[in-house]
Amino acid sequence: MSPSTALSHEELAEVITRCAGARTDAAALRTTRPTFQDLGVDSLGLLGIVAELEQMFGIRLGDDAERCSSPDELLATTNTLLREAA
């Protein structure tokens, strides 16, 4: 993926499932808007998710991403940083 590509709900759901072991899908992220706590993702799980996104996009997401409390917040933070990096 290039840094100009936006993170989608589908991609984020896959990363959450793969890196934190929390089963979710794009539809659930869009409709129920769970928090990471709702999904059973702890702080270490979130760090793994952020690290994977950094690898995918080739940019540093930083502390703001590591402090996100929900997938929605992480999606918005990531896409803002991707736009800035473009």
Short mmCIF file of N, CA and C in Angstrom, two decimals:
data_model
loop_
_atom_site.label_atom_id
_atom_site.label_comp_id
_atom_site.label_asym_id
_atom_site.label_seq_id
_atom_site.Cartn_x
_atom_site.Cartn_y
_atom_site.Cartn_z
N MET A 1 0.83 -1.19 0.00
CA MET A 1 0.00 0.00 0.00
C MET A 1 0.87 1.24 0.00
N SER A 2 0.44 2.21 -0.70
CA SER A 2 1.19 3.47 -0.72
C SER A 2 0.65 4.38 0.37
N PRO A 3 1.46 5.32 0.84
CA PRO A 3 1.01 6.23 1.89
C PRO A 3 -0.20 7.07 1.51
N SER A 4 -0.53 7.16 0.23
CA SER A 4 -1.69 7.96 -0.16
C SER A 4 -2.99 7.16 -0.09
N THR A 5 -2.91 5.87 0.17
CA THR A 5 -4.08 5.02 0.25
C THR A 5 -4.72 5.15 1.62
N ALA A 6 -6.03 5.25 1.67
CA ALA A 6 -6.74 5.35 2.94
C ALA A 6 -6.97 3.96 3.52
N LEU A 7 -6.95 3.89 4.83
CA LEU A 7 -7.27 2.67 5.55
C LEU A 7 -8.79 2.47 5.51
N SER A 8 -9.22 1.28 5.14
CA SER A 8 -10.66 0.98 5.09
C SER A 8 -11.09 0.20 6.34
N HIS A 9 -12.39 0.18 6.57
CA HIS A 9 -12.93 -0.62 7.67
C HIS A 9 -12.57 -2.10 7.48
N GLU A 10 -12.59 -2.56 6.23
CA GLU A 10 -12.27 -3.96 5.95
C GLU A 10 -10.83 -4.29 6.34
N GLU A 11 -9.92 -3.42 5.94
CA GLU A 11 -8.51 -3.64 6.28
C GLU A 11 -8.28 -3.57 7.78
N LEU A 12 -8.91 -2.61 8.44
CA LEU A 12 -8.74 -2.47 9.87
C LEU A 12 -9.30 -3.69 10.60
N ALA A 13 -10.45 -4.17 10.19
CA ALA A 13 -11.03 -5.36 10.82
C ALA A 13 -10.10 -6.56 10.69
N GLU A 14 -9.50 -6.71 9.52
CA GLU A 14 -8.56 -7.82 9.30
C GLU A 14 -7.34 -7.69 10.20
N VAL A 15 -6.80 -6.48 10.33
CA VAL A 15 -5.63 -6.26 11.18
C VAL A 15 -5.98 -6.51 12.65
N ILE A 16 -7.13 -6.05 13.09
CA ILE A 16 -7.56 -6.27 14.47
C ILE A 16 -7.66 -7.76 14.75
N THR A 17 -8.28 -8.50 13.85
CA THR A 17 -8.45 -9.94 14.03
C THR A 17 -7.09 -10.64 14.04
N ARG A 18 -6.25 -10.30 13.08
CA ARG A 18 -4.95 -10.97 12.93
C ARG A 18 -3.98 -10.62 14.06
N CYS A 19 -3.91 -9.36 14.44
CA CYS A 19 -2.89 -8.92 15.38
C CYS A 19 -3.30 -8.96 16.84
N ALA A 20 -4.60 -8.87 17.10
CA ALA A 20 -5.06 -8.84 18.49
C ALA A 20 -5.96 -10.02 18.82
N GLY A 21 -6.28 -10.84 17.82
CA GLY A 21 -7.12 -12.02 18.07
C GLY A 21 -8.57 -11.70 18.40
N ALA A 22 -8.99 -10.48 18.15
CA ALA A 22 -10.37 -10.07 18.42
C ALA A 22 -11.17 -10.20 17.13
N ARG A 23 -12.09 -11.12 17.08
CA ARG A 23 -12.87 -11.32 15.85
C ARG A 23 -13.86 -10.19 15.65
N THR A 24 -13.72 -9.54 14.51
CA THR A 24 -14.65 -8.48 14.12
C THR A 24 -14.65 -8.40 12.61
N ASP A 25 -15.58 -7.63 12.09
CA ASP A 25 -15.62 -7.42 10.64
C ASP A 25 -16.00 -5.98 10.36
N ALA A 26 -15.89 -5.60 9.11
CA ALA A 26 -16.13 -4.21 8.72
C ALA A 26 -17.54 -3.76 9.07
N ALA A 27 -18.52 -4.63 8.86
CA ALA A 27 -19.91 -4.25 9.15
C ALA A 27 -20.08 -3.93 10.64
N ALA A 28 -19.48 -4.73 11.50
CA ALA A 28 -19.58 -4.48 12.94
C ALA A 28 -18.90 -3.17 13.31
N LEU A 29 -17.75 -2.91 12.69
CA LEU A 29 -17.06 -1.65 12.99
C LEU A 29 -17.88 -0.45 12.57
N ARG A 30 -18.59 -0.59 11.44
CA ARG A 30 -19.40 0.53 10.93
C ARG A 30 -20.68 0.73 11.72
N THR A 31 -21.33 -0.35 12.11
CA THR A 31 -22.67 -0.23 12.70
C THR A 31 -22.69 -0.16 14.21
N THR A 32 -21.92 -1.03 14.88
CA THR A 32 -21.97 -1.04 16.35
C THR A 32 -20.95 -0.10 16.98
N ARG A 33 -19.95 0.31 16.18
CA ARG A 33 -18.92 1.24 16.63
C ARG A 33 -18.34 0.85 17.99
N PRO A 34 -17.78 -0.36 18.09
CA PRO A 34 -17.26 -0.83 19.38
C PRO A 34 -15.98 -0.09 19.78
N THR A 35 -15.72 -0.11 21.08
CA THR A 35 -14.43 0.35 21.57
C THR A 35 -13.47 -0.84 21.53
N PHE A 36 -12.18 -0.57 21.70
CA PHE A 36 -11.25 -1.69 21.78
C PHE A 36 -11.56 -2.54 23.01
N GLN A 37 -12.00 -1.91 24.08
CA GLN A 37 -12.38 -2.66 25.28
C GLN A 37 -13.55 -3.60 24.97
N ASP A 38 -14.54 -3.12 24.22
CA ASP A 38 -15.67 -3.97 23.82
C ASP A 38 -15.19 -5.20 23.06
N LEU A 39 -14.15 -5.02 22.25
CA LEU A 39 -13.62 -6.12 21.43
C LEU A 39 -12.66 -7.01 22.21
N GLY A 40 -12.30 -6.62 23.42
CA GLY A 40 -11.35 -7.39 24.21
C GLY A 40 -9.90 -7.14 23.82
N VAL A 41 -9.64 -5.99 23.21
CA VAL A 41 -8.28 -5.63 22.80
C VAL A 41 -7.65 -4.79 23.91
N ASP A 42 -6.57 -5.31 24.48
CA ASP A 42 -5.87 -4.57 25.53
C ASP A 42 -4.81 -3.66 24.93
N SER A 43 -4.05 -2.99 25.78
CA SER A 43 -3.06 -2.01 25.30
C SER A 43 -1.98 -2.69 24.46
N LEU A 44 -1.57 -3.89 24.82
CA LEU A 44 -0.57 -4.59 24.01
C LEU A 44 -1.13 -4.97 22.65
N GLY A 45 -2.40 -5.37 22.62
CA GLY A 45 -3.05 -5.67 21.35
C GLY A 45 -3.11 -4.45 20.46
N LEU A 46 -3.41 -3.30 21.06
CA LEU A 46 -3.46 -2.06 20.28
C LEU A 46 -2.08 -1.71 19.73
N LEU A 47 -1.05 -1.91 20.52
CA LEU A 47 0.31 -1.66 20.03
C LEU A 47 0.63 -2.54 18.83
N GLY A 48 0.20 -3.79 18.88
CA GLY A 48 0.40 -4.69 17.75
C GLY A 48 -0.34 -4.24 16.51
N ILE A 49 -1.56 -3.75 16.69
CA ILE A 49 -2.36 -3.25 15.58
C ILE A 49 -1.67 -2.03 14.96
N VAL A 50 -1.25 -1.10 15.80
CA VAL A 50 -0.58 0.11 15.32
C VAL A 50 0.71 -0.26 14.58
N ALA A 51 1.49 -1.18 15.14
CA ALA A 51 2.74 -1.59 14.49
C ALA A 51 2.46 -2.20 13.11
N GLU A 52 1.42 -2.99 13.00
CA GLU A 52 1.07 -3.59 11.71
C GLU A 52 0.65 -2.52 10.71
N LEU A 53 -0.14 -1.55 11.15
CA LEU A 53 -0.55 -0.46 10.25
C LEU A 53 0.65 0.36 9.80
N GLU A 54 1.60 0.58 10.71
CA GLU A 54 2.81 1.30 10.34
C GLU A 54 3.58 0.54 9.26
N GLN A 55 3.64 -0.77 9.39
CA GLN A 55 4.31 -1.60 8.38
C GLN A 55 3.56 -1.54 7.05
N MET A 56 2.24 -1.64 7.11
CA MET A 56 1.42 -1.63 5.90
C MET A 56 1.60 -0.35 5.10
N PHE A 57 1.61 0.78 5.80
CA PHE A 57 1.61 2.07 5.13
C PHE A 57 2.97 2.75 5.07
N GLY A 58 3.95 2.22 5.80
CA GLY A 58 5.29 2.78 5.75
C GLY A 58 5.42 4.15 6.40
N ILE A 59 4.56 4.43 7.37
CA ILE A 59 4.66 5.70 8.10
C ILE A 59 4.55 5.44 9.59
N ARG A 60 5.05 6.37 10.37
CA ARG A 60 4.93 6.29 11.84
C ARG A 60 3.60 6.91 12.23
N LEU A 61 2.81 6.16 12.98
CA LEU A 61 1.51 6.68 13.42
C LEU A 61 1.62 7.41 14.75
N GLY A 62 2.57 7.04 15.58
CA GLY A 62 2.85 7.79 16.79
C GLY A 62 1.92 7.53 17.96
N ASP A 63 2.12 8.36 18.98
CA ASP A 63 1.42 8.20 20.24
C ASP A 63 -0.08 8.39 20.12
N ASP A 64 -0.52 9.28 19.23
CA ASP A 64 -1.96 9.50 19.08
C ASP A 64 -2.66 8.20 18.70
N ALA A 65 -2.07 7.44 17.80
CA ALA A 65 -2.68 6.17 17.38
C ALA A 65 -2.67 5.17 18.53
N GLU A 66 -1.62 5.17 19.32
CA GLU A 66 -1.50 4.22 20.43
C GLU A 66 -2.45 4.54 21.57
N ARG A 67 -3.02 5.74 21.58
CA ARG A 67 -3.96 6.13 22.63
C ARG A 67 -5.43 6.05 22.18
N CYS A 68 -5.67 5.61 20.97
CA CYS A 68 -7.05 5.53 20.48
C CYS A 68 -7.85 4.53 21.31
N SER A 69 -9.09 4.88 21.58
CA SER A 69 -9.92 4.00 22.40
C SER A 69 -10.88 3.14 21.57
N SER A 70 -10.94 3.41 20.26
CA SER A 70 -11.87 2.64 19.42
C SER A 70 -11.30 2.49 18.01
N PRO A 71 -11.77 1.48 17.29
CA PRO A 71 -11.38 1.36 15.89
C PRO A 71 -11.73 2.59 15.07
N ASP A 72 -12.88 3.21 15.32
CA ASP A 72 -13.26 4.43 14.61
C ASP A 72 -12.22 5.53 14.80
N GLU A 73 -11.79 5.70 16.03
CA GLU A 73 -10.80 6.72 16.33
C GLU A 73 -9.47 6.39 15.65
N LEU A 74 -9.07 5.12 15.67
CA LEU A 74 -7.82 4.71 15.03
C LEU A 74 -7.91 4.89 13.52
N LEU A 75 -9.05 4.57 12.93
CA LEU A 75 -9.25 4.74 11.50
C LEU A 75 -9.10 6.22 11.11
N ALA A 76 -9.74 7.09 11.86
CA ALA A 76 -9.67 8.53 11.57
C ALA A 76 -8.25 9.06 11.76
N THR A 77 -7.59 8.66 12.83
CA THR A 77 -6.22 9.10 13.09
C THR A 77 -5.29 8.64 11.99
N THR A 78 -5.39 7.37 11.62
CA THR A 78 -4.54 6.81 10.57
C THR A 78 -4.76 7.53 9.25
N ASN A 79 -6.02 7.71 8.87
CA ASN A 79 -6.30 8.35 7.58
C ASN A 79 -5.87 9.82 7.56
N THR A 80 -5.96 10.51 8.69
CA THR A 80 -5.47 11.88 8.78
C THR A 80 -3.96 11.91 8.54
N LEU A 81 -3.24 11.01 9.19
CA LEU A 81 -1.79 10.96 9.04
C LEU A 81 -1.39 10.54 7.62
N LEU A 82 -2.17 9.66 7.01
CA LEU A 82 -1.88 9.26 5.62
C LEU A 82 -2.07 10.44 4.67
N ARG A 83 -3.12 11.22 4.88
CA ARG A 83 -3.35 12.41 4.04
C ARG A 83 -2.20 13.40 4.20
N GLU A 84 -1.75 13.59 5.44
CA GLU A 84 -0.64 14.53 5.71
C GLU A 84 0.65 14.05 5.07
N ALA A 85 0.84 12.73 5.00
CA ALA A 85 2.08 12.17 4.44
C ALA A 85 2.08 12.17 2.91
N ALA A 86 0.89 12.31 2.32
CA ALA A 86 0.79 12.24 0.86
C ALA A 86 1.41 13.43 0.18
#
